[in-house]
mmCIF file of C-alpha atoms and ligand atoms in Angstrom:
data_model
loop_
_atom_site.group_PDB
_atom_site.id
_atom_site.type_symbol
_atom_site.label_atom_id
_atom_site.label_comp_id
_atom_site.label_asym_id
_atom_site.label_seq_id
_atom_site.Cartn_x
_atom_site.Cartn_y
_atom_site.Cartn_z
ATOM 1 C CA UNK Q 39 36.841 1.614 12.530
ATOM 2 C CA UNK Q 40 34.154 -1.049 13.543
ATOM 3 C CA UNK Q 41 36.096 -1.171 17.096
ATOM 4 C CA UNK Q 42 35.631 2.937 17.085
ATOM 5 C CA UNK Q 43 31.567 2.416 16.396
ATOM 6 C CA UNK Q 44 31.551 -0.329 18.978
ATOM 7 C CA UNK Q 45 32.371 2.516 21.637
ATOM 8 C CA UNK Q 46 30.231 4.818 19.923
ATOM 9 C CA UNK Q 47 27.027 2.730 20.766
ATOM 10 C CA UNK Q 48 27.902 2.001 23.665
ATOM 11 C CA UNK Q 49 27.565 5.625 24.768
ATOM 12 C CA UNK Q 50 23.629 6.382 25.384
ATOM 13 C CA UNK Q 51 23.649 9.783 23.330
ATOM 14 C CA UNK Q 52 20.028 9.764 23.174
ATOM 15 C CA UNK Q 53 20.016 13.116 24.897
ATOM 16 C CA UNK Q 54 21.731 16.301 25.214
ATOM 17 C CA UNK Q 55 24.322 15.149 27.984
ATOM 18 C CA UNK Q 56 24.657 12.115 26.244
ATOM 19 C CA UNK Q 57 25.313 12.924 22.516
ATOM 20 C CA UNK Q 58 27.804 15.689 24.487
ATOM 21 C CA UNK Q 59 29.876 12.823 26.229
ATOM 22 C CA UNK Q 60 29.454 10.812 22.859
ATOM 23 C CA UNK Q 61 31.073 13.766 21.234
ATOM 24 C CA UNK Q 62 34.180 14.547 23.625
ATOM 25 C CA UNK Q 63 34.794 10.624 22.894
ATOM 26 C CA UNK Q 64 34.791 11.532 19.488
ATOM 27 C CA UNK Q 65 37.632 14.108 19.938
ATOM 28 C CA UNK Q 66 39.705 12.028 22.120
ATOM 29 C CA UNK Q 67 39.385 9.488 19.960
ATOM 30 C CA UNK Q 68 40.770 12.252 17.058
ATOM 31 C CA UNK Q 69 43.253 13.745 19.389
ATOM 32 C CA UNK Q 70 45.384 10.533 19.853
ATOM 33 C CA UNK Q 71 45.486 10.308 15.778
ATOM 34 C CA UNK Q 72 46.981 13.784 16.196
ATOM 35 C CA UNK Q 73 43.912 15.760 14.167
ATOM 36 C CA UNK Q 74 43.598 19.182 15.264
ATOM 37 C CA UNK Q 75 40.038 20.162 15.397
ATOM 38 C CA UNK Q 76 37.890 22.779 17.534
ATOM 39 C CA UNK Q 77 35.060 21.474 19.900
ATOM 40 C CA UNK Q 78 32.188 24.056 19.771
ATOM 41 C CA UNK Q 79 28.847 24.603 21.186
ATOM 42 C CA UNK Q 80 25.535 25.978 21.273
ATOM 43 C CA UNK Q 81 22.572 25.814 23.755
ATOM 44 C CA UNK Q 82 24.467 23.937 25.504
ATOM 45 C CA UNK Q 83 24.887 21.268 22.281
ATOM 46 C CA UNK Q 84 28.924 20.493 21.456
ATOM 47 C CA UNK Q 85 30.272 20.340 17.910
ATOM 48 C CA UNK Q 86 33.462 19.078 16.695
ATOM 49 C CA UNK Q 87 34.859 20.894 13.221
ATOM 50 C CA UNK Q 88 38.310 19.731 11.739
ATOM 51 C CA UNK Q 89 39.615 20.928 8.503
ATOM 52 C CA UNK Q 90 42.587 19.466 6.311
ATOM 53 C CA UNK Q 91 43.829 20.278 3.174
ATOM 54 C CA UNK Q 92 43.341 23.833 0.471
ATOM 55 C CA UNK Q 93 42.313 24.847 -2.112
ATOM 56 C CA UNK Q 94 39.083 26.867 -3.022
ATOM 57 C CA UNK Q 95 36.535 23.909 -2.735
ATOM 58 C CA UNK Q 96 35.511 22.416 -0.068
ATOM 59 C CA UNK Q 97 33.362 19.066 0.793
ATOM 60 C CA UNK Q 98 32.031 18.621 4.421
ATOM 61 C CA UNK Q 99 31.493 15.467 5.823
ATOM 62 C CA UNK Q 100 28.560 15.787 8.191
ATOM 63 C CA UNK Q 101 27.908 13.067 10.983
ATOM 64 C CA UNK Q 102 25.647 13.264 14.054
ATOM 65 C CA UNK Q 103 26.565 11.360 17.144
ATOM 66 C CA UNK Q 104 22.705 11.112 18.837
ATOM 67 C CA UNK Q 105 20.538 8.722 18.396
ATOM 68 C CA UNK Q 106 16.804 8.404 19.309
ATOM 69 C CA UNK Q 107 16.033 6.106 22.972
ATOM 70 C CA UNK Q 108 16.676 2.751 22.692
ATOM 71 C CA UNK Q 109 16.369 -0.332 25.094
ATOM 72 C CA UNK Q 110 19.391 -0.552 27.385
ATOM 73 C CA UNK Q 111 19.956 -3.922 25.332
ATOM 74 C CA UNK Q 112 20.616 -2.065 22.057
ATOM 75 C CA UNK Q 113 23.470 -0.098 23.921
ATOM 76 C CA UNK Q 114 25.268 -3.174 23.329
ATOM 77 C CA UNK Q 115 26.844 -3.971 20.312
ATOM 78 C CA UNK Q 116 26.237 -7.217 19.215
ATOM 79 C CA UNK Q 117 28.287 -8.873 15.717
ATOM 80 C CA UNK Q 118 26.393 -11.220 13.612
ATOM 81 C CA UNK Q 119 28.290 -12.110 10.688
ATOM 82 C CA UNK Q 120 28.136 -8.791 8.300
ATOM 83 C CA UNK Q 121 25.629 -7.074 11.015
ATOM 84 C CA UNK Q 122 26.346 -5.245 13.829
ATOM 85 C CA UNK Q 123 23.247 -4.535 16.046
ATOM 86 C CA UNK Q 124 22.674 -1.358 18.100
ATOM 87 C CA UNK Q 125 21.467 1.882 18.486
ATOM 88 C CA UNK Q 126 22.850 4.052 16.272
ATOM 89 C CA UNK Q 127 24.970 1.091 14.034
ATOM 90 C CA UNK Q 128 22.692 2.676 11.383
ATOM 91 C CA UNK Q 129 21.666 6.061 11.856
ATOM 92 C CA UNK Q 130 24.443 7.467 11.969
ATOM 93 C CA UNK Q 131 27.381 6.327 14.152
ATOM 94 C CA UNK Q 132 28.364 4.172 11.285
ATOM 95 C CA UNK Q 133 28.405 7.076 8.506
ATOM 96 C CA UNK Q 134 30.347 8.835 11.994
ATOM 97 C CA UNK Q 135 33.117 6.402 12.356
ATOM 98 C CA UNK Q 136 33.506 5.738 8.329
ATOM 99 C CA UNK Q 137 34.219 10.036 8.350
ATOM 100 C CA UNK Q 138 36.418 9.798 11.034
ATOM 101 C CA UNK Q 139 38.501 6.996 9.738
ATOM 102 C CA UNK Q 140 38.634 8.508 6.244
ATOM 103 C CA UNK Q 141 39.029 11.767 8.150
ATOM 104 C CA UNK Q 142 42.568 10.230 9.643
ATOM 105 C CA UNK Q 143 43.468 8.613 6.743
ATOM 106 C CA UNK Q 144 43.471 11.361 4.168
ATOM 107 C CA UNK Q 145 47.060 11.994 2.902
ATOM 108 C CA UNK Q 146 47.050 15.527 3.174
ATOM 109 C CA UNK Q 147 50.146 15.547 0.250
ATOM 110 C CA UNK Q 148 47.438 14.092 -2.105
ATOM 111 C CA UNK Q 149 44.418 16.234 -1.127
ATOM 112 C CA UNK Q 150 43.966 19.080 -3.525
ATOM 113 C CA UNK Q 151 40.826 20.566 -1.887
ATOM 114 C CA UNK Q 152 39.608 21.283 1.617
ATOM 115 C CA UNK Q 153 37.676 18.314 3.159
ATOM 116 C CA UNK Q 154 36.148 19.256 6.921
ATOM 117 C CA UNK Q 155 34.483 17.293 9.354
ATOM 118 C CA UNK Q 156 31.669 18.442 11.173
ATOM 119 C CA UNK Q 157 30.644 16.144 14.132
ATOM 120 C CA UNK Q 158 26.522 17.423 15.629
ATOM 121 C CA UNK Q 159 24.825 16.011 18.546
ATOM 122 C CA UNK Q 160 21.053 17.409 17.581
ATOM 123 C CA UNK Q 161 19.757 15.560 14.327
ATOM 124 C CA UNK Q 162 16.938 13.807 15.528
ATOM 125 C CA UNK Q 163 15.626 16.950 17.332
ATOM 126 C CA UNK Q 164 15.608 18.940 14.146
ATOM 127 C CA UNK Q 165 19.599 20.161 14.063
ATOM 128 C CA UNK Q 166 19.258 23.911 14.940
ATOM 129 C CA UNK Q 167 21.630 23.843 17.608
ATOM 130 C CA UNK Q 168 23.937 22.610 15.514
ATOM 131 C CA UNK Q 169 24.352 21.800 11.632
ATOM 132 C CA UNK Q 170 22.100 25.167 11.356
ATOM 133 C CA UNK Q 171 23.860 27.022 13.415
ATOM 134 C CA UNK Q 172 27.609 25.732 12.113
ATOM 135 C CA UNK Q 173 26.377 27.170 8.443
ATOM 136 C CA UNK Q 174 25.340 30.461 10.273
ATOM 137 C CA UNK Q 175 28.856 30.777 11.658
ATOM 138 C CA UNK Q 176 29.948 30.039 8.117
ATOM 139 C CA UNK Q 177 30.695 26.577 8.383
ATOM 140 C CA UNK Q 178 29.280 25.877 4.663
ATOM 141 C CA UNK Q 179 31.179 24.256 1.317
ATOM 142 C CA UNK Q 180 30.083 23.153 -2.096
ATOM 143 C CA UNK Q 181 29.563 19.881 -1.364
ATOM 144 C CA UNK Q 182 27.847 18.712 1.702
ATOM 145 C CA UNK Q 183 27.636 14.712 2.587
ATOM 146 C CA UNK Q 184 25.193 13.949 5.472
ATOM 147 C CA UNK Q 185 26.011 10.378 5.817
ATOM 148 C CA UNK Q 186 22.775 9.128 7.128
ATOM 149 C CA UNK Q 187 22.264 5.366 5.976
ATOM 150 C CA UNK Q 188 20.623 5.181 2.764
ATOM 151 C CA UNK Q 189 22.481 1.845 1.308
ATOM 152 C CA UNK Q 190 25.481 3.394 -0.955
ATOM 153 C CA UNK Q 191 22.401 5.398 -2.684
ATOM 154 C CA UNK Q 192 22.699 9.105 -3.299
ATOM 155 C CA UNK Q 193 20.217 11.255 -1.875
ATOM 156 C CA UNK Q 194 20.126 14.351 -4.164
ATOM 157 C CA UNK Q 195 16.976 15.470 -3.773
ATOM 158 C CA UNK Q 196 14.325 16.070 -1.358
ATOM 159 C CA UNK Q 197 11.092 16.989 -0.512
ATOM 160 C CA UNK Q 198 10.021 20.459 1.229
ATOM 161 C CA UNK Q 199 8.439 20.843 4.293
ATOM 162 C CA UNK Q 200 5.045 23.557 4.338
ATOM 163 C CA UNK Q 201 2.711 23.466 6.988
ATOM 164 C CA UNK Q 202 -0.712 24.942 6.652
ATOM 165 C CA UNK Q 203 -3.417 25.267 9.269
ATOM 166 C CA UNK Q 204 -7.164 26.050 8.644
ATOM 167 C CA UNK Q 205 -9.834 27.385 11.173
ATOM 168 C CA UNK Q 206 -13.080 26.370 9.578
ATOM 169 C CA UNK Q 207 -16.108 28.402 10.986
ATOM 170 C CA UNK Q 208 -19.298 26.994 11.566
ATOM 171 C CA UNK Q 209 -22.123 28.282 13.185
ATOM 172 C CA UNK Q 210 -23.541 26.617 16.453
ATOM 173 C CA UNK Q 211 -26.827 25.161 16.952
ATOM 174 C CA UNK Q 212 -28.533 22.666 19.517
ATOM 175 C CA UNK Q 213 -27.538 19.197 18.988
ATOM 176 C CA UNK Q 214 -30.991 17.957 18.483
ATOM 177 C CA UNK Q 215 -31.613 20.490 15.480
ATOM 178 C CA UNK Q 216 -28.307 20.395 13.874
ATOM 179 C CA UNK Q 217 -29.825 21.725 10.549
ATOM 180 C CA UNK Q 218 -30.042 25.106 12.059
ATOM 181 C CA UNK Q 219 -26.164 24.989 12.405
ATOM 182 C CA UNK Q 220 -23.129 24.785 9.943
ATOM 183 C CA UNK Q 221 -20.885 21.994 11.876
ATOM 184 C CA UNK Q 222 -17.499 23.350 11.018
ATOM 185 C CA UNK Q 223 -15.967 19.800 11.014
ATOM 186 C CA UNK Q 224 -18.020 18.796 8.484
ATOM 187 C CA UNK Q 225 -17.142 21.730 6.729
ATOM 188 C CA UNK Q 226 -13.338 20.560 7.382
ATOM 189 C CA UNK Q 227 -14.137 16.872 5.764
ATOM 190 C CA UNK Q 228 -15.532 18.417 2.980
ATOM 191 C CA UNK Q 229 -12.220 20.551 2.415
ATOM 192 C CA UNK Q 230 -9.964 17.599 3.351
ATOM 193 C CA UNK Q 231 -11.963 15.335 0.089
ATOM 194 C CA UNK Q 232 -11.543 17.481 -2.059
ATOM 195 C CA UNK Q 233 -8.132 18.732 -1.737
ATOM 196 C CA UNK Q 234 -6.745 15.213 -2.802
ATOM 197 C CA UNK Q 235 -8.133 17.112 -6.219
ATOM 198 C CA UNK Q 236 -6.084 20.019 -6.426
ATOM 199 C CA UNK Q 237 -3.813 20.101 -9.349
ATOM 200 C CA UNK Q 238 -0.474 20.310 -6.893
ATOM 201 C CA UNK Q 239 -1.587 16.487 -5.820
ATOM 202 C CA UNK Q 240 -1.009 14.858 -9.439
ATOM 203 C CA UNK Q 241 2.211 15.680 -10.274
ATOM 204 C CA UNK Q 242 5.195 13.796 -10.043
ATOM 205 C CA UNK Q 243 9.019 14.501 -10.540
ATOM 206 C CA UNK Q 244 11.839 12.768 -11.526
ATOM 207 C CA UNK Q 245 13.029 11.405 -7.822
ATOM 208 C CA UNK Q 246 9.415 11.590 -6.785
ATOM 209 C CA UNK Q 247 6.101 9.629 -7.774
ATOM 210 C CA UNK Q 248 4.091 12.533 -5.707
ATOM 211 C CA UNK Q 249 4.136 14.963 -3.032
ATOM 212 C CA UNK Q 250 2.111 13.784 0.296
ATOM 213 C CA UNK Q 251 -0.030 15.362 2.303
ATOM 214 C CA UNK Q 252 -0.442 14.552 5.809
ATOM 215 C CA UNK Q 253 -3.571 15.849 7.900
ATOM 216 C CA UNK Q 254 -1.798 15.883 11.566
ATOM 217 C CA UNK Q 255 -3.767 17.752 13.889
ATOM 218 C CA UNK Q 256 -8.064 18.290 14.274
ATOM 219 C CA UNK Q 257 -9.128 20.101 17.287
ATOM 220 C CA UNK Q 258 -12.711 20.892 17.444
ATOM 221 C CA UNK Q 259 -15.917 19.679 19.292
ATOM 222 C CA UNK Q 260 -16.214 19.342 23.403
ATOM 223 C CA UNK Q 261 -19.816 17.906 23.816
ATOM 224 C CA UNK Q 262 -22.742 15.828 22.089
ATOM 225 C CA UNK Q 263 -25.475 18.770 22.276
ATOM 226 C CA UNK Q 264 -23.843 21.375 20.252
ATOM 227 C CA UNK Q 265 -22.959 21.775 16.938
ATOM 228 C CA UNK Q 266 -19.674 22.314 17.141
ATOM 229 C CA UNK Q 267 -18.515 25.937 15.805
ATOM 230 C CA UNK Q 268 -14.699 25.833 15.111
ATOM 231 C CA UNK Q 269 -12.412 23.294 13.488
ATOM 232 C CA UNK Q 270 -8.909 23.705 12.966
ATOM 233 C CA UNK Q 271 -7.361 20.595 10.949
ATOM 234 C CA UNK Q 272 -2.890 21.154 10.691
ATOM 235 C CA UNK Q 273 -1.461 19.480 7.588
ATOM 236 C CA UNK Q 274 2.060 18.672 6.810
ATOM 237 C CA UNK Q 275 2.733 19.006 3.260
ATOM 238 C CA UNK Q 276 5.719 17.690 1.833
ATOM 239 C CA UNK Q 277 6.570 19.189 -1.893
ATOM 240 C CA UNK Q 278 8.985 17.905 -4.629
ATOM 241 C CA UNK Q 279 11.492 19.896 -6.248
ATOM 242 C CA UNK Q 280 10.053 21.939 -9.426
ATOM 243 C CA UNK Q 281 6.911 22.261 -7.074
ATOM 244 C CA UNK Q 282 6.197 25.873 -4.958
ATOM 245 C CA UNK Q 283 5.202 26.345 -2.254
ATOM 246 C CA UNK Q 284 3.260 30.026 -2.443
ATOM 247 C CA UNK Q 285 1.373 28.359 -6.000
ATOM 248 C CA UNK Q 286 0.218 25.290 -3.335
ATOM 249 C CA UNK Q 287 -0.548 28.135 -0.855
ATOM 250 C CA UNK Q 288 -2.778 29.475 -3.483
ATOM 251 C CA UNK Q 289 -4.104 25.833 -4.242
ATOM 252 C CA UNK Q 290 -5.059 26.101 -0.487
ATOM 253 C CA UNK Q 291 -6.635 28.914 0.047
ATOM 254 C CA UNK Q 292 -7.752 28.951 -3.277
ATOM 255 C CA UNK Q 293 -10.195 25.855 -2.269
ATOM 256 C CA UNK Q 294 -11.893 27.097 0.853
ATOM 257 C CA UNK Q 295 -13.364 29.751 -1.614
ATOM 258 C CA UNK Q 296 -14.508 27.211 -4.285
ATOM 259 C CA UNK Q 297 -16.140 25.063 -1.915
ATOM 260 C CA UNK Q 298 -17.462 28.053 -0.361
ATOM 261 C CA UNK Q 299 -16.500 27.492 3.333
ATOM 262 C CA UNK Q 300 -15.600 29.816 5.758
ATOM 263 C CA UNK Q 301 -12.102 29.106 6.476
ATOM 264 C CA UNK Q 302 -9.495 31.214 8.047
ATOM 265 C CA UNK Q 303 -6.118 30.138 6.778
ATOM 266 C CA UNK Q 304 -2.289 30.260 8.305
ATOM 267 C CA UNK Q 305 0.988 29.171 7.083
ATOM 268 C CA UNK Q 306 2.552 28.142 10.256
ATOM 269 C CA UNK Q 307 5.896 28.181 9.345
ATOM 270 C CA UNK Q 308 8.409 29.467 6.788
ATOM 271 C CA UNK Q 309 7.990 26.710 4.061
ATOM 272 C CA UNK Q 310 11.590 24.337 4.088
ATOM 273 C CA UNK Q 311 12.560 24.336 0.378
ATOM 274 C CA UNK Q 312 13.357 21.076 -1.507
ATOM 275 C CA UNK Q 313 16.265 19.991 -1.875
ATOM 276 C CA UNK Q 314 17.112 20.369 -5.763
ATOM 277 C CA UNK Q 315 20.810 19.240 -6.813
ATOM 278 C CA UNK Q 316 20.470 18.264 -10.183
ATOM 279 C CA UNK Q 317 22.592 14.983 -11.179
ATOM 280 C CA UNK Q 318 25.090 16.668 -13.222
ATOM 281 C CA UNK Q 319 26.127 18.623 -10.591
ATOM 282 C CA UNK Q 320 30.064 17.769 -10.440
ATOM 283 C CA UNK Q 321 30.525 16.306 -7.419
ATOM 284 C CA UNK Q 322 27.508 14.376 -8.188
ATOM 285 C CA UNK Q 323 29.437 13.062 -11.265
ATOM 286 C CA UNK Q 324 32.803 12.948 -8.907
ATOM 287 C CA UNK Q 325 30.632 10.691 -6.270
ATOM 288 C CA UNK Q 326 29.300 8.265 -9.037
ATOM 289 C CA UNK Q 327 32.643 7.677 -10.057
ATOM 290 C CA UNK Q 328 34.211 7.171 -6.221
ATOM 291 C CA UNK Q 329 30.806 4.650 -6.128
ATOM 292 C CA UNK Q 330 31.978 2.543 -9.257
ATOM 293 C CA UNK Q 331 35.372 2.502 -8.308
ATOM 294 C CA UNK Q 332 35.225 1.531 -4.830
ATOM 295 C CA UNK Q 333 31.853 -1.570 -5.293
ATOM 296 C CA UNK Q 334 31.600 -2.343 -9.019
ATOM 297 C CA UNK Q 335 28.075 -1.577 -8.922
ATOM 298 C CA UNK Q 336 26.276 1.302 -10.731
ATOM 299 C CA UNK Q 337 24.706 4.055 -8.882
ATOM 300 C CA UNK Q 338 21.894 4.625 -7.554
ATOM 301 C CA UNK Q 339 20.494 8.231 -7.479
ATOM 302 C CA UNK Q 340 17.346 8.742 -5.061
ATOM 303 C CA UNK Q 341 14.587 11.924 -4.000
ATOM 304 C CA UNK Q 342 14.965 11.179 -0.273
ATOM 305 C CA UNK Q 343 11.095 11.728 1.454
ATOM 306 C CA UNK Q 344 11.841 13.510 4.618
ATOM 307 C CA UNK Q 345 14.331 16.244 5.652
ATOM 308 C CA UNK Q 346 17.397 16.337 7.158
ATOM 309 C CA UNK Q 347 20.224 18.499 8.252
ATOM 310 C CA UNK Q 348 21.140 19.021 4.129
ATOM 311 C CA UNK Q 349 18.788 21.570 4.290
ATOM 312 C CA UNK Q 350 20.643 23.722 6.597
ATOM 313 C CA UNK Q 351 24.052 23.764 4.173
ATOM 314 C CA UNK Q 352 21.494 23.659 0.797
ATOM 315 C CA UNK Q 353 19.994 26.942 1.824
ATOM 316 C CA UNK Q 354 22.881 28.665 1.176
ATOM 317 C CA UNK Q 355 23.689 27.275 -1.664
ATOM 318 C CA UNK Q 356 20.376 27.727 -4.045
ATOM 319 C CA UNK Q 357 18.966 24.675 -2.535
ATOM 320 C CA UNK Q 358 21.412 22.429 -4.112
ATOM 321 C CA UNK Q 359 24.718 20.552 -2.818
ATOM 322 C CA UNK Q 360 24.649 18.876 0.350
ATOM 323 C CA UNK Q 361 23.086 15.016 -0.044
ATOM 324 C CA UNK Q 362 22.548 12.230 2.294
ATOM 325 C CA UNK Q 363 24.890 9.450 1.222
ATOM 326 C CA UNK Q 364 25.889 6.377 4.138
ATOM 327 C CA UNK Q 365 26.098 3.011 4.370
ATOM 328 C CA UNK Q 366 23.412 0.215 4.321
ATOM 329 C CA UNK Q 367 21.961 -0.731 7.061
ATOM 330 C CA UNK Q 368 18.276 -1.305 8.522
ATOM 331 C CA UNK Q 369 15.589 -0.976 11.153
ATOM 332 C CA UNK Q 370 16.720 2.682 12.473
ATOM 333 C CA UNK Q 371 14.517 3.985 14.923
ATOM 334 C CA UNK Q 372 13.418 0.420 15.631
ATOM 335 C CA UNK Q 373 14.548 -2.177 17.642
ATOM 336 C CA UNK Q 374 16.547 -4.608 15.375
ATOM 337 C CA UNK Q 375 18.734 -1.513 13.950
ATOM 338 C CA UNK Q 376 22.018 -2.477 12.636
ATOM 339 C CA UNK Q 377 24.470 -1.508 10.034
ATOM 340 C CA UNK Q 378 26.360 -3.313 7.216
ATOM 341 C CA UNK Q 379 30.367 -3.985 8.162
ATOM 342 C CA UNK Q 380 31.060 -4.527 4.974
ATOM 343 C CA UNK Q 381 29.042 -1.414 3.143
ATOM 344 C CA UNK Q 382 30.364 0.800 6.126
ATOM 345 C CA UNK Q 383 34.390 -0.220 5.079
ATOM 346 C CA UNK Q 384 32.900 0.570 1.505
ATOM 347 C CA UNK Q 385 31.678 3.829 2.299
ATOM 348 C CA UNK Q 386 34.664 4.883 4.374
ATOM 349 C CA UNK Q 387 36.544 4.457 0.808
ATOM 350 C CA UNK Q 388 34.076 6.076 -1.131
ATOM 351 C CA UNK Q 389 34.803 9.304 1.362
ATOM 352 C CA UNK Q 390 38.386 8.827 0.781
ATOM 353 C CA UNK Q 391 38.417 8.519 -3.231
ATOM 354 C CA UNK Q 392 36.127 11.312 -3.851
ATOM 355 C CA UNK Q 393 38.174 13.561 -1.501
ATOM 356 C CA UNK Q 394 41.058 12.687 -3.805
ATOM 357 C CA UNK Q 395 39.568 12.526 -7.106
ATOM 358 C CA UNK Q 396 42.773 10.408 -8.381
HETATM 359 ZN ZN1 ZN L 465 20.047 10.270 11.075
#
């Protein structure tokens, strides 16, 4: 399994043509183990799904085979003692090879529900090409794993995504006499102050200490003489479970009136809903038990802060069911990224005993 990742980051899947060769790899590699599977695609994006077992349940392993750019260096794998440095040893060719190996290993004989693989090759640019479209085709279970690395910790929960965008309208006057104007981005920092106010901001959850609000985006202003008219100011909202997001719409909009601006509002996108699997959900229980069987250690269950392609497989399911669960590792994204050997051989069993529930 750690020879199979050694290949895997080797291949520079940092872009479409790459995570596609990483992917045909993928389902050579499965082909000379004798797993029958079906190589898909999308956009031009390939997918690999393979199915064993039956039953009426089914648990998906979900894995994607990009990365994000690396130096040509980290293309390498390197071994240092439990480490092994490279792009992707982390997020996520190790949760990758840990489903494929668990994936060949699976005594069908034993297995008493269905367990399919889905390989994607378009995480890190959002995963519509793939895990999104896969659940359109009807590619969905009960129980979704998205093995990006999160240390043998259970990801049940997550934030949701709303993004919100305010024109604030000023009115223009000569730079010199700016009291004869309404500067619209001081109209904006008033808004931005206060909103840090609004009930929505104080509460907390059980995963969560808060949800965060992110101002990403001002455009406004283009010279010193003129008091500048417009200002739009984006924000990226991210919302717990419990928390709505048309009563932190209302929050929103609710606070141009109060601080009586003149503010032109616009949800830019359909809000992403949290991601709300409650802990006694039973594979939750069936996963803590795989967990304690496999390291000794007790549990740990965790709100993860961003998104990821859960969302895609929780949306049909009430917003509940799919979870990002992998093996430990650190520095994704950055340039010292490697994974643990030793937690990925653990989470490869962890796979294995849940799918078998002995
Ligand atoms: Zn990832």
């Amino acid at each position: 399994m750690i020879h199979l990742l050694k290949e895997l980051i080797k291949i520079e899947s940092d872009s479409r043509e790459g995570a596609n060769a990483a992917l045909v790899f993928c389902a050579g590699w499965l082909e000379a183990r004798d797993i029958e599977f079906q190589v898909l695609e999308n956009n031009g994006y390939k997918m690999l799904v393979a199915t064993k077992g039956h039953g009426n349940e089914t648990i998906i392993w979900n894995g994607h085979i990009d990365v994000v750019p690396g130096h040509s260096e980290q293309f390498v794998p390197m071994i240092e003692k439990d480490k092994l440095y490279g792009r992707g040893a982390a997020d996520m060719k190790a949760g990758v090879a840990a489903m494929m190996q668990a994936f060949v290993e699976i005594d069908e004989t034993r297995l008493e529900r269905i367990v399919q693989l889905h390989i994607v090759t378009d995480e890190e640019i959002g995963g519509r090409n793939t895990s999104k479209w896969l659940v359109e085709q009807g590619y969905h279970g009960d129980f979704v794993i998205c093995g990006e690395p999160t240390g043998l910790k259970v990801g049940l929960q997550s934030k949701g995504i709303l993004h919100f965008d305010i024109t604030f309208k000023g009115k223009p006057a000569h730079g010199s006499r700016p009291w004869e104007g309404i500067n619209a981005i001081e109209s904006a920092m008033k808004y931005h102050m206060a909103l840090s106010e609004l009930p929505f901001r104080k509460e907390t959850s059980e995963y969560f200490g808060q949800p965060s609000v992110n101002l990403a985006m001002i455009q406004a202003g283009d010279r010193y003489n003129v008091v500048p008219e417009l200002c739009t100011v984006k924000y990226d909202i991210r919302f717990m479970p419990g928390q709505s997001a048309e009563e932190i719409t209302d929050q929103l909009t609710g606070l141009i009136k109060t601080l009586e601006l003149d503010g032109e509002y616009e949800a830019s996108d359909t809000p992403t809903p949290a991601l709300t699997t409650p802990e006694d959900n039973p594979y939750i229980v069936s996963l803590q038990d795989a967990i304690r069987k496999v390291t000794a250690d007790d549990p740990i269950l965790f709100g993860q802060h961003g998104a990821a392609d859960t969302r895609y497989y929780a949306a049909v399911n009430g917003g509940q069911g799919a979870i990002e669960f992998g093996p430990a590792g650190d520095d994704w994204h950055g340039n010292a990224e490697f994974g643990k050997i030793s937690s990925i051989e653990q989470f490869k069993d962890i796979l294995l005993q849940q799918a078998l529930n002995e």
